[in-house]
């Protein structure tokens, strides 16, 4: 038990550069309190003290803002950063070395008894505000971006973002290396934005259609057929701002 507690403290030092010393971790990290409280309530839950387990879980939620059902199964070195608003359902299963940020929900979508909450593999990272719903599985080293809504399984070594969540990145590193890397909030600077990608594809398609239309009008004009009307030109500044948006840059001020 004390070995696991030491691991929990070491995990916070590794994953949060704001943690200056062990005393600060013990006094100022409600995520740690929630995990330790859950270990006690989980023990009580499986030793015929379900009411006491639920009461302790409720007290822990009052103190930390983190709700973990005592029936949830949680592995070693589990880290909840910031923590407020985290909800972990009864039949949730979480592997080792997983990280959750504030506002994450591991929820169920069924009123039936039995398995109805997510299963997380090892080294899974779920960004702030993400919702993982239903009895789905997130594979080892999977990452979910902030505010995403996941309702389908996520394979191992992949990153998913969006509503509904879509896989946007395949981790090409070996599992052994990937398990040693930590990416805060589950995404990094090179993770593609699915909205920007879609806009870029649409812009390319529009440009292709525009060129095709010009070619058609040119051929018709050669046959003395003049039915093409002049298409209004797009504002260059607006195009630059749109391009800047798709590349995650600040748009220019058109009033300057």
Coordinates of C-alpha atoms in Angstrom, one line a residue:
X1 CA 0.0 0.0 0.0
X2 CA 2.7 2.5 1.0
X3 CA 4.7 1.5 -2.2
X4 CA 1.7 2.5 -4.3
X5 CA 1.3 5.8 -2.4
X6 CA 4.9 6.6 -3.0
X7 CA 4.4 5.9 -6.7
X8 CA 1.4 8.2 -6.8
X9 CA 3.5 11.1 -5.4
X10 CA 6.4 10.4 -7.8
X11 CA 3.9 10.4 -10.7
X12 CA 2.7 13.9 -9.8
X13 CA 6.3 15.1 -9.7
X14 CA 6.9 13.6 -13.2
X15 CA 3.7 14.8 -14.9
X16 CA 3.3 18.2 -13.3
X17 CA 6.2 20.7 -13.3
X18 CA 4.3 22.9 -10.9
X19 CA 4.8 20.3 -8.1
X20 CA 7.8 21.6 -6.1
X21 CA 8.1 19.2 -3.3
X22 CA 6.3 16.2 -1.6
X23 CA 4.7 18.3 1.2
X24 CA 3.1 20.5 -1.5
X25 CA 1.8 17.5 -3.3
X26 CA 0.3 16.1 -0.1
X27 CA -1.4 19.3 0.8
X28 CA -2.4 20.9 -2.5
X29 CA -3.3 18.1 -5.0
X30 CA -7.0 17.1 -4.6
X31 CA -6.5 14.6 -7.4
X32 CA -4.2 12.6 -5.1
X33 CA -6.7 12.8 -2.3
X34 CA -9.4 11.4 -4.6
X35 CA -7.3 8.5 -5.7
X36 CA -6.4 7.6 -2.1
X37 CA -10.0 8.0 -1.0
X38 CA -11.1 5.7 -3.8
X39 CA -8.7 3.0 -2.8
X40 CA -10.3 2.8 0.6
X41 CA -13.9 3.0 -0.7
X42 CA -13.1 0.4 -3.4
X43 CA -11.8 -2.0 -0.6
X44 CA -15.0 -1.4 1.4
X45 CA -17.2 -1.9 -1.7
X46 CA -15.7 -5.4 -2.2
X47 CA -15.9 -6.3 1.5
X48 CA -19.7 -6.0 1.9
X49 CA -19.6 -2.4 3.1
X50 CA -21.3 -0.8 0.1
X51 CA -23.1 1.9 2.0
X52 CA -20.0 3.0 3.8
X53 CA -18.1 2.9 0.5
X54 CA -20.7 5.2 -1.2
X55 CA -20.7 7.6 1.8
X56 CA -16.8 7.8 1.7
X57 CA -17.0 8.4 -2.0
X58 CA -19.5 11.3 -1.4
X59 CA -17.3 12.8 1.2
X60 CA -14.3 12.6 -1.2
X61 CA -16.4 14.3 -3.9
X62 CA -17.3 17.1 -1.4
X63 CA -13.6 17.7 -0.6
X64 CA -12.2 17.4 -4.1
X65 CA -14.9 17.9 -6.7
X66 CA -14.0 14.5 -8.1
X67 CA -16.6 11.8 -8.2
X68 CA -15.3 8.2 -8.5
X69 CA -17.7 5.4 -7.9
X70 CA -16.3 2.9 -5.4
X71 CA -16.9 0.0 -7.9
X72 CA -14.5 1.5 -10.5
X73 CA -11.3 -0.4 -11.0
X74 CA -8.2 1.8 -11.2
X75 CA -4.6 0.8 -11.9
X76 CA -1.4 2.1 -10.5
X77 CA 0.1 5.6 -10.9
X78 CA -3.2 7.1 -11.8
X79 CA -3.1 10.9 -12.0
X80 CA -6.0 13.4 -12.0
X81 CA -4.7 16.9 -12.7
X82 CA -6.7 19.8 -11.5
X83 CA -9.6 17.4 -11.1
X84 CA -12.7 19.5 -10.6
X85 CA -15.7 18.0 -12.4
X86 CA -14.2 14.6 -13.1
X87 CA -16.7 11.7 -13.0
X88 CA -15.8 8.1 -13.2
X89 CA -18.6 5.5 -13.4
X90 CA -19.2 2.3 -11.5
X91 CA -18.0 -0.2 -14.2
X92 CA -15.1 1.8 -15.4
X93 CA -11.8 0.0 -15.7
X94 CA -8.6 2.1 -15.9
X95 CA -5.1 0.6 -16.5
X96 CA -1.7 1.7 -15.2
X97 CA -0.1 5.2 -15.8
X98 CA -3.3 6.9 -17.0
X99 CA -3.9 10.6 -16.7
X100 CA -7.2 12.5 -16.6
X101 CA -7.7 16.3 -16.6
X102 CA -10.5 18.4 -15.1
X103 CA -14.0 18.0 -16.5
X104 CA -13.5 14.5 -17.8
X105 CA -16.5 12.1 -17.8
X106 CA -16.2 8.3 -18.0
X107 CA -19.9 7.7 -18.3
X108 CA -22.4 5.1 -19.2
X109 CA -25.0 5.2 -21.9
X110 CA -27.3 2.4 -20.7
X111 CA -29.7 1.9 -17.8
X112 CA -29.0 -1.8 -17.8
X113 CA -26.9 -3.5 -15.1
X114 CA -23.5 -4.9 -16.1
X115 CA -20.7 -3.3 -18.0
X116 CA -21.8 0.1 -19.2
X117 CA -18.7 2.4 -18.7
X118 CA -15.4 2.7 -20.6
X119 CA -12.3 0.6 -20.3
X120 CA -8.9 2.4 -20.5
X121 CA -5.7 0.6 -21.3
X122 CA -2.3 1.6 -20.0
X123 CA -0.8 5.1 -20.4
X124 CA -4.0 6.6 -21.7
X125 CA -4.3 10.5 -21.5
X126 CA -7.7 12.2 -21.7
X127 CA -7.7 16.0 -22.1
X128 CA -9.9 18.5 -20.1
X129 CA -13.6 18.3 -20.6
X130 CA -13.5 15.2 -22.8
X131 CA -16.5 12.7 -22.5
X132 CA -15.9 9.0 -22.9
X133 CA -19.3 7.3 -23.1
X134 CA -20.4 3.7 -23.1
X135 CA -18.7 0.3 -22.7
X136 CA -16.0 1.1 -25.2
X137 CA -12.2 0.5 -25.0
X138 CA -9.4 2.9 -25.4
X139 CA -6.2 1.0 -26.2
X140 CA -2.8 1.4 -24.7
X141 CA -1.2 4.8 -25.2
X142 CA -4.4 6.3 -26.7
X143 CA -4.9 10.0 -26.3
X144 CA -8.1 12.1 -26.4
X145 CA -8.0 15.8 -27.0
X146 CA -9.8 18.3 -24.7
X147 CA -13.6 18.6 -25.1
X148 CA -13.8 15.6 -27.4
X149 CA -16.8 13.2 -27.2
X150 CA -15.8 9.6 -27.7
X151 CA -18.5 7.0 -28.3
X152 CA -16.5 4.4 -30.3
X153 CA -13.4 2.4 -29.5
X154 CA -10.1 4.1 -29.9
X155 CA -7.2 1.8 -31.0
X156 CA -3.9 1.8 -29.2
X157 CA -1.2 4.4 -30.1
X158 CA -3.7 6.8 -31.6
X159 CA -4.9 10.4 -30.9
X160 CA -8.6 11.3 -31.3
X161 CA -10.2 14.7 -31.2
X162 CA -13.5 16.4 -32.0
X163 CA -17.2 15.9 -31.6
X164 CA -17.7 13.1 -32.3
X165 CA -14.1 12.2 -31.8
X166 CA -12.1 11.1 -34.9
X167 CA -8.6 9.6 -35.1
X168 CA -6.3 12.3 -36.3
X169 CA -2.9 10.9 -35.5
X170 CA -1.2 7.5 -35.5
X171 CA 1.7 7.1 -33.1
X172 CA 4.5 5.6 -35.1
X173 CA 6.8 5.1 -32.1
X174 CA 7.1 1.7 -30.6
X175 CA 4.8 0.9 -27.7
X176 CA 7.7 0.8 -25.3
X177 CA 8.9 4.3 -26.3
X178 CA 5.4 5.7 -26.4
X179 CA 4.6 4.5 -22.9
X180 CA 7.5 6.6 -21.6
X181 CA 6.4 9.8 -23.2
X182 CA 3.9 12.1 -21.6
X183 CA 1.8 14.6 -23.6
X184 CA -0.1 17.1 -21.5
X185 CA -3.9 17.2 -22.3
X186 CA -3.4 14.4 -24.9
X187 CA -2.3 16.6 -27.8
X188 CA 0.8 18.4 -29.0
X189 CA 1.7 21.1 -31.5
X190 CA 1.9 18.7 -34.4
X191 CA -1.6 17.1 -33.9
X192 CA -3.7 18.2 -36.9
X193 CA -6.9 20.2 -36.4
X194 CA -9.7 18.3 -38.1
X195 CA -11.7 21.5 -38.8
X196 CA -8.7 23.1 -40.4
X197 CA -8.0 20.0 -42.4
X198 CA -11.6 20.0 -43.7
X199 CA -11.5 23.7 -44.6
X200 CA -8.2 23.2 -46.5
X201 CA -9.8 20.3 -48.5
X202 CA -12.8 22.5 -49.3
X203 CA -10.6 25.4 -50.4
X204 CA -8.7 23.1 -52.7
X205 CA -11.9 21.7 -54.1
X206 CA -13.3 25.2 -54.7
X207 CA -10.1 26.3 -56.4
X208 CA -10.3 23.2 -58.7
X209 CA -13.9 24.0 -59.6
X210 CA -13.1 27.6 -60.2
X211 CA -10.3 26.7 -62.6
X212 CA -12.6 24.2 -64.4
X213 CA -15.3 26.9 -64.8
X214 CA -12.7 29.3 -66.3
X215 CA -11.7 26.7 -68.8
X216 CA -15.3 26.0 -69.8
X217 CA -16.1 29.7 -70.2
X218 CA -12.9 30.1 -72.3
X219 CA -14.0 27.3 -74.7
X220 CA -17.5 28.7 -74.9
X221 CA -16.2 32.2 -75.7
X222 CA -14.1 30.7 -78.5
X223 CA -17.4 29.4 -80.0
X224 CA -18.9 32.9 -79.6
X225 CA -21.1 31.7 -76.8
X226 CA -21.2 34.3 -74.0
X227 CA -23.2 32.9 -71.1
X228 CA -20.6 33.2 -68.3
X229 CA -21.2 36.0 -65.9
X230 CA -18.3 37.7 -64.1
X231 CA -17.7 36.1 -60.7
X232 CA -17.0 38.6 -57.9
X233 CA -13.4 38.5 -56.8
X234 CA -12.7 37.3 -53.3
X235 CA -11.1 39.8 -50.9
X236 CA -7.4 39.1 -50.6
X237 CA -7.4 40.0 -46.9
X238 CA -10.2 37.6 -46.1
X239 CA -8.4 34.8 -47.9
X240 CA -5.2 35.5 -46.0
X241 CA -7.2 35.4 -42.7
X242 CA -8.8 32.1 -43.6
X243 CA -5.4 30.7 -44.5
X244 CA -4.0 32.0 -41.2
X245 CA -6.9 30.3 -39.4
X246 CA -6.2 26.9 -41.0
X247 CA -2.5 27.2 -40.0
X248 CA -3.3 28.3 -36.4
X249 CA -1.9 31.8 -36.9
X250 CA -3.4 35.1 -35.7
X251 CA -5.4 36.9 -38.4
X252 CA -4.4 40.3 -39.7
X253 CA -6.3 43.4 -38.8
X254 CA -7.9 44.7 -42.0
X255 CA -8.3 48.2 -40.5
X256 CA -4.6 48.8 -40.4

